[in-house]
Amino acid sequence: MPRIGVEQSLSAVQEALQSKGYDVKQLQQEQDAADCDCCVITGQDENVMGIQNTMTQGSVINAHGMSADDVCQQIDQRFQQS
C-alpha cells in the first residue's frame, strides 16, 4: 500500500485517505516526506522565496481549491487503485 504524506491542516483529506485504506503519515517537518510515495500539501507555503528543495521522489499534490474527494481521486489515478 502506498504511503501518503499529508500536511497537518488537511485532516479531512487524511481521514478520507485512511478510509480508503491508504497508509497516511502526517507531515510535520520536511524530512517526514522522505519515505512517502506521494505528498498532499496545502500550497500555502509552496516555493517560498523561490527556493525548491526536493525531499521526496514521489509526486506532490497541491490541494489548494480541492475537496478531500478530489484529492482521493487524484491519488487513486496515480496508484490505479479503486
mmCIF file as gemmi writes it, N, C-alpha and C atoms, coordinates in Angstrom:
data_model
loop_
_atom_site.group_PDB
_atom_site.id
_atom_site.type_symbol
_atom_site.label_atom_id
_atom_site.label_alt_id
_atom_site.label_comp_id
_atom_site.label_asym_id
_atom_site.label_entity_id
_atom_site.label_seq_id
_atom_site.pdbx_PDB_ins_code
_atom_site.Cartn_x
_atom_site.Cartn_y
_atom_site.Cartn_z
_atom_site.occupancy
_atom_site.B_iso_or_equiv
_atom_site.pdbx_formal_charge
_atom_site.auth_seq_id
_atom_site.auth_asym_id
_atom_site.pdbx_PDB_model_num
ATOM 1 N N . MET Axp A 1 ? 0.851 -1.18 0 1 0 ? 1 A 1
ATOM 2 C CA . MET Axp A 1 ? 0 0 0 1 0 ? 1 A 1
ATOM 3 C C . MET Axp A 1 ? 0.896 1.242 0 1 0 ? 1 A 1
ATOM 4 N N . PRO Axp A 2 ? 0.625 2.188 -0.881 1 0 ? 2 A 1
ATOM 5 C CA . PRO Axp A 2 ? 1.427 3.412 -0.935 1 0 ? 2 A 1
ATOM 6 C C . PRO Axp A 2 ? 1.309 4.228 0.354 1 0 ? 2 A 1
ATOM 7 N N . ARG Axp A 3 ? 2.402 4.856 0.73 1 0 ? 3 A 1
ATOM 8 C CA . ARG Axp A 3 ? 2.406 5.743 1.9 1 0 ? 3 A 1
ATOM 9 C C . ARG Axp A 3 ? 2.192 7.173 1.4 1 0 ? 3 A 1
ATOM 10 N N . ILE Axp A 4 ? 1.173 7.834 1.942 1 0 ? 4 A 1
ATOM 11 C CA . ILE Axp A 4 ? 0.813 9.184 1.534 1 0 ? 4 A 1
ATOM 12 C C . ILE Axp A 4 ? 1.087 10.141 2.694 1 0 ? 4 A 1
ATOM 13 N N . GLY Axp A 5 ? 1.886 11.163 2.444 1 0 ? 5 A 1
ATOM 14 C CA . GLY Axp A 5 ? 2.136 12.198 3.435 1 0 ? 5 A 1
ATOM 15 C C . GLY Axp A 5 ? 1.13 13.318 3.246 1 0 ? 5 A 1
ATOM 16 N N . VAL Axp A 6 ? 0.534 13.777 4.349 1 0 ? 6 A 1
ATOM 17 C CA . VAL Axp A 6 ? -0.493 14.811 4.284 1 0 ? 6 A 1
ATOM 18 C C . VAL Axp A 6 ? -0.156 15.905 5.302 1 0 ? 6 A 1
ATOM 19 N N . GLU Axp A 7 ? -0.189 17.167 4.868 1 0 ? 7 A 1
ATOM 20 C CA . GLU Axp A 7 ? 0.053 18.277 5.792 1 0 ? 7 A 1
ATOM 21 C C . GLU Axp A 7 ? -0.98 18.263 6.908 1 0 ? 7 A 1
ATOM 22 N N . GLN Axp A 8 ? -0.554 18.727 8.079 1 0 ? 8 A 1
ATOM 23 C CA . GLN Axp A 8 ? -1.382 18.698 9.289 1 0 ? 8 A 1
ATOM 24 C C . GLN Axp A 8 ? -2.757 19.312 9.119 1 0 ? 8 A 1
ATOM 25 N N . SER Axp A 9 ? -2.859 20.427 8.431 1 0 ? 9 A 1
ATOM 26 C CA . SER Axp A 9 ? -4.13 21.148 8.348 1 0 ? 9 A 1
ATOM 27 C C . SER Axp A 9 ? -5.147 20.479 7.422 1 0 ? 9 A 1
ATOM 28 N N . LEU Axp A 10 ? -4.746 19.421 6.735 1 0 ? 10 A 1
ATOM 29 C CA . LEU Axp A 10 ? -5.655 18.739 5.797 1 0 ? 10 A 1
ATOM 30 C C . LEU Axp A 10 ? -6.242 17.473 6.432 1 0 ? 10 A 1
ATOM 31 N N . SER Axp A 11 ? -6.872 17.64 7.599 1 0 ? 11 A 1
ATOM 32 C CA . SER Axp A 11 ? -7.396 16.489 8.333 1 0 ? 11 A 1
ATOM 33 C C . SER Axp A 11 ? -8.504 15.756 7.58 1 0 ? 11 A 1
ATOM 34 N N . ALA Axp A 12 ? -9.322 16.472 6.831 1 0 ? 12 A 1
ATOM 35 C CA . ALA Axp A 12 ? -10.391 15.817 6.065 1 0 ? 12 A 1
ATOM 36 C C . ALA Axp A 12 ? -9.796 14.915 4.978 1 0 ? 12 A 1
ATOM 37 N N . VAL Axp A 13 ? -8.723 15.373 4.353 1 0 ? 13 A 1
ATOM 38 C CA . VAL Axp A 13 ? -8.038 14.569 3.336 1 0 ? 13 A 1
ATOM 39 C C . VAL Axp A 13 ? -7.423 13.341 3.994 1 0 ? 13 A 1
ATOM 40 N N . GLN Axp A 14 ? -6.792 13.533 5.138 1 0 ? 14 A 1
ATOM 41 C CA . GLN Axp A 14 ? -6.17 12.424 5.854 1 0 ? 14 A 1
ATOM 42 C C . GLN Axp A 14 ? -7.204 11.352 6.196 1 0 ? 14 A 1
ATOM 43 N N . GLU Axp A 15 ? -8.349 11.767 6.725 1 0 ? 15 A 1
ATOM 44 C CA . GLU Axp A 15 ? -9.404 10.824 7.089 1 0 ? 15 A 1
ATOM 45 C C . GLU Axp A 15 ? -9.954 10.095 5.862 1 0 ? 15 A 1
ATOM 46 N N . ALA Axp A 16 ? -10.151 10.821 4.766 1 0 ? 16 A 1
ATOM 47 C CA . ALA Axp A 16 ? -10.682 10.202 3.545 1 0 ? 16 A 1
ATOM 48 C C . ALA Axp A 16 ? -9.712 9.157 2.995 1 0 ? 16 A 1
ATOM 49 N N . LEU Axp A 17 ? -8.428 9.466 3.009 1 0 ? 17 A 1
ATOM 50 C CA . LEU Axp A 17 ? -7.433 8.52 2.507 1 0 ? 17 A 1
ATOM 51 C C . LEU Axp A 17 ? -7.333 7.285 3.399 1 0 ? 17 A 1
ATOM 52 N N . GLN Axp A 18 ? -7.394 7.493 4.705 1 0 ? 18 A 1
ATOM 53 C CA . GLN Axp A 18 ? -7.349 6.36 5.626 1 0 ? 18 A 1
ATOM 54 C C . GLN Axp A 18 ? -8.557 5.454 5.439 1 0 ? 18 A 1
ATOM 55 N N . SER Axp A 19 ? -9.721 6.037 5.187 1 0 ? 19 A 1
ATOM 56 C CA . SER Axp A 19 ? -10.921 5.231 4.984 1 0 ? 19 A 1
ATOM 57 C C . SER Axp A 19 ? -10.846 4.407 3.708 1 0 ? 19 A 1
ATOM 58 N N . LYS Axp A 20 ? -10.001 4.854 2.753 1 0 ? 20 A 1
ATOM 59 C CA . LYS Axp A 20 ? -9.809 4.095 1.513 1 0 ? 20 A 1
ATOM 60 C C . LYS Axp A 20 ? -8.681 3.071 1.651 1 0 ? 20 A 1
ATOM 61 N N . GLY Axp A 21 ? -8.054 3.017 2.828 1 0 ? 21 A 1
ATOM 62 C CA . GLY Axp A 21 ? -7.039 2.009 3.079 1 0 ? 21 A 1
ATOM 63 C C . GLY Axp A 21 ? -5.6 2.436 2.839 1 0 ? 21 A 1
ATOM 64 N N . TYR Axp A 22 ? -5.375 3.709 2.57 1 0 ? 22 A 1
ATOM 65 C CA . TYR Axp A 22 ? -4.016 4.188 2.354 1 0 ? 22 A 1
ATOM 66 C C . TYR Axp A 22 ? -3.268 4.301 3.679 1 0 ? 22 A 1
ATOM 67 N N . ASP Axp A 23 ? -1.96 4.102 3.636 1 0 ? 23 A 1
ATOM 68 C CA . ASP Axp A 23 ? -1.076 4.327 4.773 1 0 ? 23 A 1
ATOM 69 C C . ASP Axp A 23 ? -0.761 5.816 4.786 1 0 ? 23 A 1
ATOM 70 N N . VAL Axp A 24 ? -1.328 6.546 5.74 1 0 ? 24 A 1
ATOM 71 C CA . VAL Axp A 24 ? -1.219 8.003 5.769 1 0 ? 24 A 1
ATOM 72 C C . VAL Axp A 24 ? -0.278 8.436 6.886 1 0 ? 24 A 1
ATOM 73 N N . LYS Axp A 25 ? 0.628 9.336 6.544 1 0 ? 25 A 1
ATOM 74 C CA . LYS Axp A 25 ? 1.586 9.89 7.506 1 0 ? 25 A 1
ATOM 75 C C . LYS Axp A 25 ? 1.406 11.401 7.53 1 0 ? 25 A 1
ATOM 76 N N . GLN Axp A 26 ? 1.312 11.96 8.716 1 0 ? 26 A 1
ATOM 77 C CA . GLN Axp A 26 ? 1.152 13.407 8.828 1 0 ? 26 A 1
ATOM 78 C C . GLN Axp A 26 ? 2.51 14.085 8.641 1 0 ? 26 A 1
ATOM 79 N N . LEU Axp A 27 ? 2.537 15.102 7.796 1 0 ? 27 A 1
ATOM 80 C CA . LEU Axp A 27 ? 3.765 15.838 7.525 1 0 ? 27 A 1
ATOM 81 C C . LEU Axp A 27 ? 3.882 17.003 8.5 1 0 ? 27 A 1
ATOM 82 N N . GLN Axp A 28 ? 4.857 16.906 9.39 1 0 ? 28 A 1
ATOM 83 C CA . GLN Axp A 28 ? 5.087 17.979 10.355 1 0 ? 28 A 1
ATOM 84 C C . GLN Axp A 28 ? 6.386 18.714 10.06 1 0 ? 28 A 1
ATOM 85 N N . GLN Axp A 29 ? 7.35 17.989 9.491 1 0 ? 29 A 1
ATOM 86 C CA . GLN Axp A 29 ? 8.636 18.564 9.101 1 0 ? 29 A 1
ATOM 87 C C . GLN Axp A 29 ? 8.929 18.095 7.69 1 0 ? 29 A 1
ATOM 88 N N . GLU Axp A 30 ? 9.797 18.798 6.989 1 0 ? 30 A 1
ATOM 89 C CA . GLU Axp A 30 ? 10.054 18.408 5.607 1 0 ? 30 A 1
ATOM 90 C C . GLU Axp A 30 ? 10.698 17.034 5.503 1 0 ? 30 A 1
ATOM 91 N N . GLN Axp A 31 ? 11.413 16.58 6.532 1 0 ? 31 A 1
ATOM 92 C CA . GLN Axp A 31 ? 12.017 15.247 6.497 1 0 ? 31 A 1
ATOM 93 C C . GLN Axp A 31 ? 10.967 14.14 6.515 1 0 ? 31 A 1
ATOM 94 N N . ASP Axp A 32 ? 9.759 14.437 6.986 1 0 ? 32 A 1
ATOM 95 C CA . ASP Axp A 32 ? 8.685 13.439 7.036 1 0 ? 32 A 1
ATOM 96 C C . ASP Axp A 32 ? 8.285 12.957 5.645 1 0 ? 32 A 1
ATOM 97 N N . ALA Axp A 33 ? 8.555 13.753 4.633 1 0 ? 33 A 1
ATOM 98 C CA . ALA Axp A 33 ? 8.166 13.403 3.264 1 0 ? 33 A 1
ATOM 99 C C . ALA Axp A 33 ? 9.123 12.407 2.62 1 0 ? 33 A 1
ATOM 100 N N . ALA Axp A 34 ? 10.273 12.18 3.232 1 0 ? 34 A 1
ATOM 101 C CA . ALA Axp A 34 ? 11.322 11.379 2.604 1 0 ? 34 A 1
ATOM 102 C C . ALA Axp A 34 ? 10.892 9.96 2.242 1 0 ? 34 A 1
ATOM 103 N N . ASP Axp A 35 ? 10.069 9.316 3.06 1 0 ? 35 A 1
ATOM 104 C CA . ASP Axp A 35 ? 9.685 7.932 2.798 1 0 ? 35 A 1
ATOM 105 C C . ASP Axp A 35 ? 8.256 7.794 2.258 1 0 ? 35 A 1
ATOM 106 N N . CYS Axp A 36 ? 7.708 8.881 1.732 1 0 ? 36 A 1
ATOM 107 C CA . CYS Axp A 36 ? 6.34 8.86 1.193 1 0 ? 36 A 1
ATOM 108 C C . CYS Axp A 36 ? 6.352 8.663 -0.318 1 0 ? 36 A 1
ATOM 109 N N . ASP Axp A 37 ? 5.35 7.939 -0.808 1 0 ? 37 A 1
ATOM 110 C CA . ASP Axp A 37 ? 5.188 7.729 -2.248 1 0 ? 37 A 1
ATOM 111 C C . ASP Axp A 37 ? 4.509 8.919 -2.912 1 0 ? 37 A 1
ATOM 112 N N . CYS Axp A 38 ? 3.779 9.683 -2.124 1 0 ? 38 A 1
ATOM 113 C CA . CYS Axp A 38 ? 3.063 10.854 -2.614 1 0 ? 38 A 1
ATOM 114 C C . CYS Axp A 38 ? 2.809 11.769 -1.426 1 0 ? 38 A 1
ATOM 115 N N . CYS Axp A 39 ? 2.823 13.075 -1.661 1 0 ? 39 A 1
ATOM 116 C CA . CYS Axp A 39 ? 2.555 14.042 -0.596 1 0 ? 39 A 1
ATOM 117 C C . CYS Axp A 39 ? 1.432 14.981 -1.029 1 0 ? 39 A 1
ATOM 118 N N . VAL Axp A 40 ? 0.586 15.336 -0.061 1 0 ? 40 A 1
ATOM 119 C CA . VAL Axp A 40 ? -0.502 16.277 -0.304 1 0 ? 40 A 1
ATOM 120 C C . VAL Axp A 40 ? -0.211 17.515 0.537 1 0 ? 40 A 1
ATOM 121 N N . ILE Axp A 41 ? -0.125 18.665 -0.13 1 0 ? 41 A 1
ATOM 122 C CA . ILE Axp A 41 ? 0.195 19.911 0.553 1 0 ? 41 A 1
ATOM 123 C C . ILE Axp A 41 ? -0.93 20.92 0.359 1 0 ? 41 A 1
ATOM 124 N N . THR Axp A 42 ? -0.953 21.923 1.231 1 0 ? 42 A 1
ATOM 125 C CA . THR Axp A 42 ? -1.98 22.967 1.12 1 0 ? 42 A 1
ATOM 126 C C . THR Axp A 42 ? -1.632 23.968 0.034 1 0 ? 42 A 1
ATOM 127 N N . GLY Axp A 43 ? -0.359 24.108 -0.268 1 0 ? 43 A 1
ATOM 128 C CA . GLY Axp A 43 ? 0.075 25.07 -1.269 1 0 ? 43 A 1
ATOM 129 C C . GLY Axp A 43 ? 0.327 26.446 -0.703 1 0 ? 43 A 1
ATOM 130 N N . GLN Axp A 44 ? 0.038 26.661 0.579 1 0 ? 44 A 1
ATOM 131 C CA . GLN Axp A 44 ? 0.218 27.974 1.18 1 0 ? 44 A 1
ATOM 132 C C . GLN Axp A 44 ? 1.676 28.376 1.28 1 0 ? 44 A 1
ATOM 133 N N . ASP Axp A 45 ? 2.559 27.412 1.536 1 0 ? 45 A 1
ATOM 134 C CA . ASP Axp A 45 ? 3.979 27.743 1.675 1 0 ? 45 A 1
ATOM 135 C C . ASP Axp A 45 ? 4.816 27.092 0.582 1 0 ? 45 A 1
ATOM 136 N N . GLU Axp A 46 ? 4.198 26.82 -0.545 1 0 ? 46 A 1
ATOM 137 C CA . GLU Axp A 46 ? 4.878 26.193 -1.667 1 0 ? 46 A 1
ATOM 138 C C . GLU Axp A 46 ? 5.861 27.167 -2.31 1 0 ? 46 A 1
ATOM 139 N N . ASN Axp A 47 ? 7.093 26.742 -2.468 1 0 ? 47 A 1
ATOM 140 C CA . ASN Axp A 47 ? 8.119 27.505 -3.166 1 0 ? 47 A 1
ATOM 141 C C . ASN Axp A 47 ? 8.293 28.909 -2.574 1 0 ? 47 A 1
ATOM 142 N N . VAL Axp A 48 ? 8.382 28.998 -1.263 1 0 ? 48 A 1
ATOM 143 C CA . VAL Axp A 48 ? 8.589 30.281 -0.594 1 0 ? 48 A 1
ATOM 144 C C . VAL Axp A 48 ? 9.968 30.821 -0.977 1 0 ? 48 A 1
ATOM 145 N N . MET Axp A 49 ? 10.023 32.043 -1.391 1 0 ? 49 A 1
ATOM 146 C CA . MET Axp A 49 ? 11.252 32.74 -1.767 1 0 ? 49 A 1
ATOM 147 C C . MET Axp A 49 ? 11.953 32.117 -2.98 1 0 ? 49 A 1
ATOM 148 N N . GLY Axp A 50 ? 11.249 31.322 -3.753 1 0 ? 50 A 1
ATOM 149 C CA . GLY Axp A 50 ? 11.838 30.753 -4.962 1 0 ? 50 A 1
ATOM 150 C C . GLY Axp A 50 ? 12.817 29.624 -4.706 1 0 ? 50 A 1
ATOM 151 N N . ILE Axp A 51 ? 12.843 29.105 -3.483 1 0 ? 51 A 1
ATOM 152 C CA . ILE Axp A 51 ? 13.763 28.016 -3.137 1 0 ? 51 A 1
ATOM 153 C C . ILE Axp A 51 ? 12.989 26.7 -3.196 1 0 ? 51 A 1
ATOM 154 N N . GLN Axp A 52 ? 13.543 25.731 -3.916 1 0 ? 52 A 1
ATOM 155 C CA . GLN Axp A 52 ? 12.9 24.427 -4.02 1 0 ? 52 A 1
ATOM 156 C C . GLN Axp A 52 ? 13.906 23.347 -3.666 1 0 ? 52 A 1
ATOM 157 N N . ASN Axp A 53 ? 13.66 22.652 -2.576 1 0 ? 53 A 1
ATOM 158 C CA . ASN Axp A 53 ? 14.477 21.509 -2.178 1 0 ? 53 A 1
ATOM 159 C C . ASN Axp A 53 ? 13.617 20.268 -2.291 1 0 ? 53 A 1
ATOM 160 N N . THR Axp A 54 ? 14.097 19.265 -2.971 1 0 ? 54 A 1
ATOM 161 C CA . THR Axp A 54 ? 13.339 18.037 -3.15 1 0 ? 54 A 1
ATOM 162 C C . THR Axp A 54 ? 13.559 17.128 -1.954 1 0 ? 54 A 1
ATOM 163 N N . MET Axp A 55 ? 12.478 16.798 -1.256 1 0 ? 55 A 1
ATOM 164 C CA . MET Axp A 55 ? 12.563 15.926 -0.089 1 0 ? 55 A 1
ATOM 165 C C . MET Axp A 55 ? 11.979 14.553 -0.382 1 0 ? 55 A 1
ATOM 166 N N . THR Axp A 56 ? 11.324 14.375 -1.512 1 0 ? 56 A 1
ATOM 167 C CA . THR Axp A 56 ? 10.721 13.093 -1.845 1 0 ? 56 A 1
ATOM 168 C C . THR Axp A 56 ? 10.837 12.846 -3.333 1 0 ? 56 A 1
ATOM 169 N N . GLN Axp A 57 ? 10.933 11.585 -3.693 1 0 ? 57 A 1
ATOM 170 C CA . GLN Axp A 57 ? 10.937 11.215 -5.1 1 0 ? 57 A 1
ATOM 171 C C . GLN Axp A 57 ? 9.505 11 -5.601 1 0 ? 57 A 1
ATOM 172 N N . GLY Axp A 58 ? 8.548 10.946 -4.675 1 0 ? 58 A 1
ATOM 173 C CA . GLY Axp A 58 ? 7.154 10.742 -5.039 1 0 ? 58 A 1
ATOM 174 C C . GLY Axp A 58 ? 6.519 11.998 -5.587 1 0 ? 58 A 1
ATOM 175 N N . SER Axp A 59 ? 5.293 11.859 -6.053 1 0 ? 59 A 1
ATOM 176 C CA . SER Axp A 59 ? 4.589 13.015 -6.605 1 0 ? 59 A 1
ATOM 177 C C . SER Axp A 59 ? 4.018 13.877 -5.485 1 0 ? 59 A 1
ATOM 178 N N . VAL Axp A 60 ? 3.751 15.134 -5.817 1 0 ? 60 A 1
ATOM 179 C CA . VAL Axp A 60 ? 3.212 16.093 -4.859 1 0 ? 60 A 1
ATOM 180 C C . VAL Axp A 60 ? 1.904 16.634 -5.42 1 0 ? 60 A 1
ATOM 181 N N . ILE Axp A 61 ? 0.876 16.62 -4.603 1 0 ? 61 A 1
ATOM 182 C CA . ILE Axp A 61 ? -0.433 17.138 -4.994 1 0 ? 61 A 1
ATOM 183 C C . ILE Axp A 61 ? -0.707 18.395 -4.181 1 0 ? 61 A 1
ATOM 184 N N . ASN Axp A 62 ? -0.946 19.492 -4.874 1 0 ? 62 A 1
ATOM 185 C CA . ASN Axp A 62 ? -1.323 20.746 -4.226 1 0 ? 62 A 1
ATOM 186 C C . ASN Axp A 62 ? -2.839 20.734 -4.084 1 0 ? 62 A 1
ATOM 187 N N . ALA Axp A 63 ? -3.326 20.65 -2.845 1 0 ? 63 A 1
ATOM 188 C CA . ALA Axp A 63 ? -4.761 20.506 -2.583 1 0 ? 63 A 1
ATOM 189 C C . ALA Axp A 63 ? -5.509 21.832 -2.556 1 0 ? 63 A 1
ATOM 190 N N . HIS Axp A 64 ? -4.844 22.921 -2.88 1 0 ? 64 A 1
ATOM 191 C CA . HIS Axp A 64 ? -5.499 24.234 -2.85 1 0 ? 64 A 1
ATOM 192 C C . HIS Axp A 64 ? -6.714 24.239 -3.778 1 0 ? 64 A 1
ATOM 193 N N . GLY Axp A 65 ? -7.881 24.537 -3.239 1 0 ? 65 A 1
ATOM 194 C CA . GLY Axp A 65 ? -9.109 24.602 -4.019 1 0 ? 65 A 1
ATOM 195 C C . GLY Axp A 65 ? -9.739 23.255 -4.322 1 0 ? 65 A 1
ATOM 196 N N . MET Axp A 66 ? -9.22 22.188 -3.734 1 0 ? 66 A 1
ATOM 197 C CA . MET Axp A 66 ? -9.749 20.845 -3.986 1 0 ? 66 A 1
ATOM 198 C C . MET Axp A 66 ? -10.45 20.311 -2.744 1 0 ? 66 A 1
ATOM 199 N N . SER Axp A 67 ? -11.466 19.48 -2.968 1 0 ? 67 A 1
ATOM 200 C CA . SER Axp A 67 ? -12.124 18.807 -1.843 1 0 ? 67 A 1
ATOM 201 C C . SER Axp A 67 ? -11.327 17.541 -1.504 1 0 ? 67 A 1
ATOM 202 N N . ALA Axp A 68 ? -11.65 16.926 -0.377 1 0 ? 68 A 1
ATOM 203 C CA . ALA Axp A 68 ? -10.994 15.675 0.014 1 0 ? 68 A 1
ATOM 204 C C . ALA Axp A 68 ? -11.243 14.601 -1.047 1 0 ? 68 A 1
ATOM 205 N N . ASP Axp A 69 ? -12.446 14.574 -1.618 1 0 ? 69 A 1
ATOM 206 C CA . ASP Axp A 69 ? -12.758 13.595 -2.673 1 0 ? 69 A 1
ATOM 207 C C . ASP Axp A 69 ? -11.917 13.833 -3.922 1 0 ? 69 A 1
ATOM 208 N N . ASP Axp A 70 ? -11.701 15.098 -4.275 1 0 ? 70 A 1
ATOM 209 C CA . ASP Axp A 70 ? -10.864 15.421 -5.438 1 0 ? 70 A 1
ATOM 210 C C . ASP Axp A 70 ? -9.444 14.901 -5.239 1 0 ? 70 A 1
ATOM 211 N N . VAL Axp A 71 ? -8.919 15.11 -4.037 1 0 ? 71 A 1
ATOM 212 C CA . VAL Axp A 71 ? -7.563 14.649 -3.741 1 0 ? 71 A 1
ATOM 213 C C . VAL Axp A 71 ? -7.501 13.121 -3.813 1 0 ? 71 A 1
ATOM 214 N N . CYS Axp A 72 ? -8.494 12.449 -3.242 1 0 ? 72 A 1
ATOM 215 C CA . CYS Axp A 72 ? -8.533 10.981 -3.282 1 0 ? 72 A 1
ATOM 216 C C . CYS Axp A 72 ? -8.574 10.472 -4.719 1 0 ? 72 A 1
ATOM 217 N N . GLN Axp A 73 ? -9.346 11.131 -5.576 1 0 ? 73 A 1
ATOM 218 C CA . GLN Axp A 73 ? -9.415 10.727 -6.978 1 0 ? 73 A 1
ATOM 219 C C . GLN Axp A 73 ? -8.06 10.855 -7.655 1 0 ? 73 A 1
ATOM 220 N N . GLN Axp A 74 ? -7.359 11.932 -7.374 1 0 ? 74 A 1
ATOM 221 C CA . GLN Axp A 74 ? -6.033 12.128 -7.97 1 0 ? 74 A 1
ATOM 222 C C . GLN Axp A 74 ? -5.069 11.041 -7.509 1 0 ? 74 A 1
ATOM 223 N N . ILE Axp A 75 ? -5.117 10.72 -6.229 1 0 ? 75 A 1
ATOM 224 C CA . ILE Axp A 75 ? -4.222 9.681 -5.706 1 0 ? 75 A 1
ATOM 225 C C . ILE Axp A 75 ? -4.599 8.323 -6.267 1 0 ? 75 A 1
ATOM 226 N N . ASP Axp A 76 ? -5.888 8.025 -6.328 1 0 ? 76 A 1
ATOM 227 C CA . ASP Axp A 76 ? -6.337 6.766 -6.929 1 0 ? 76 A 1
ATOM 228 C C . ASP Axp A 76 ? -5.827 6.627 -8.354 1 0 ? 76 A 1
ATOM 229 N N . GLN Axp A 77 ? -5.9 7.711 -9.117 1 0 ? 77 A 1
ATOM 230 C CA . GLN Axp A 77 ? -5.431 7.668 -10.509 1 0 ? 77 A 1
ATOM 231 C C . GLN Axp A 77 ? -3.923 7.408 -10.585 1 0 ? 77 A 1
ATOM 232 N N . ARG Axp A 78 ? -3.173 8.012 -9.679 1 0 ? 78 A 1
ATOM 233 C CA . ARG Axp A 78 ? -1.711 7.835 -9.689 1 0 ? 78 A 1
ATOM 234 C C . ARG Axp A 78 ? -1.307 6.423 -9.31 1 0 ? 78 A 1
ATOM 235 N N . PHE Axp A 79 ? -2.074 5.799 -8.42 1 0 ? 79 A 1
ATOM 236 C CA . PHE Axp A 79 ? -1.733 4.457 -7.984 1 0 ? 79 A 1
ATOM 237 C C . PHE Axp A 79 ? -2.677 3.413 -8.551 1 0 ? 79 A 1
ATOM 238 N N . GLN Axp A 80 ? -3.587 3.836 -9.418 1 0 ? 80 A 1
ATOM 239 C CA . GLN Axp A 80 ? -4.544 2.963 -10.111 1 0 ? 80 A 1
ATOM 240 C C . GLN Axp A 80 ? -5.229 2.003 -9.145 1 0 ? 80 A 1
ATOM 241 N N . GLN Axp A 81 ? -5.775 2.607 -8.091 1 0 ? 81 A 1
ATOM 242 C CA . GLN Axp A 81 ? -6.466 1.857 -7.069 1 0 ? 81 A 1
ATOM 243 C C . GLN Axp A 81 ? -7.929 2.275 -7.083 1 0 ? 81 A 1
ATOM 244 N N . SER Axp A 82 ? -8.83 1.353 -6.824 1 0 ? 82 A 1
ATOM 245 C CA . SER Axp A 82 ? -10.245 1.713 -6.788 1 0 ? 82 A 1
ATOM 246 C C . SER Axp A 82 ? -10.902 1.331 -5.499 1 0 ? 82 A 1
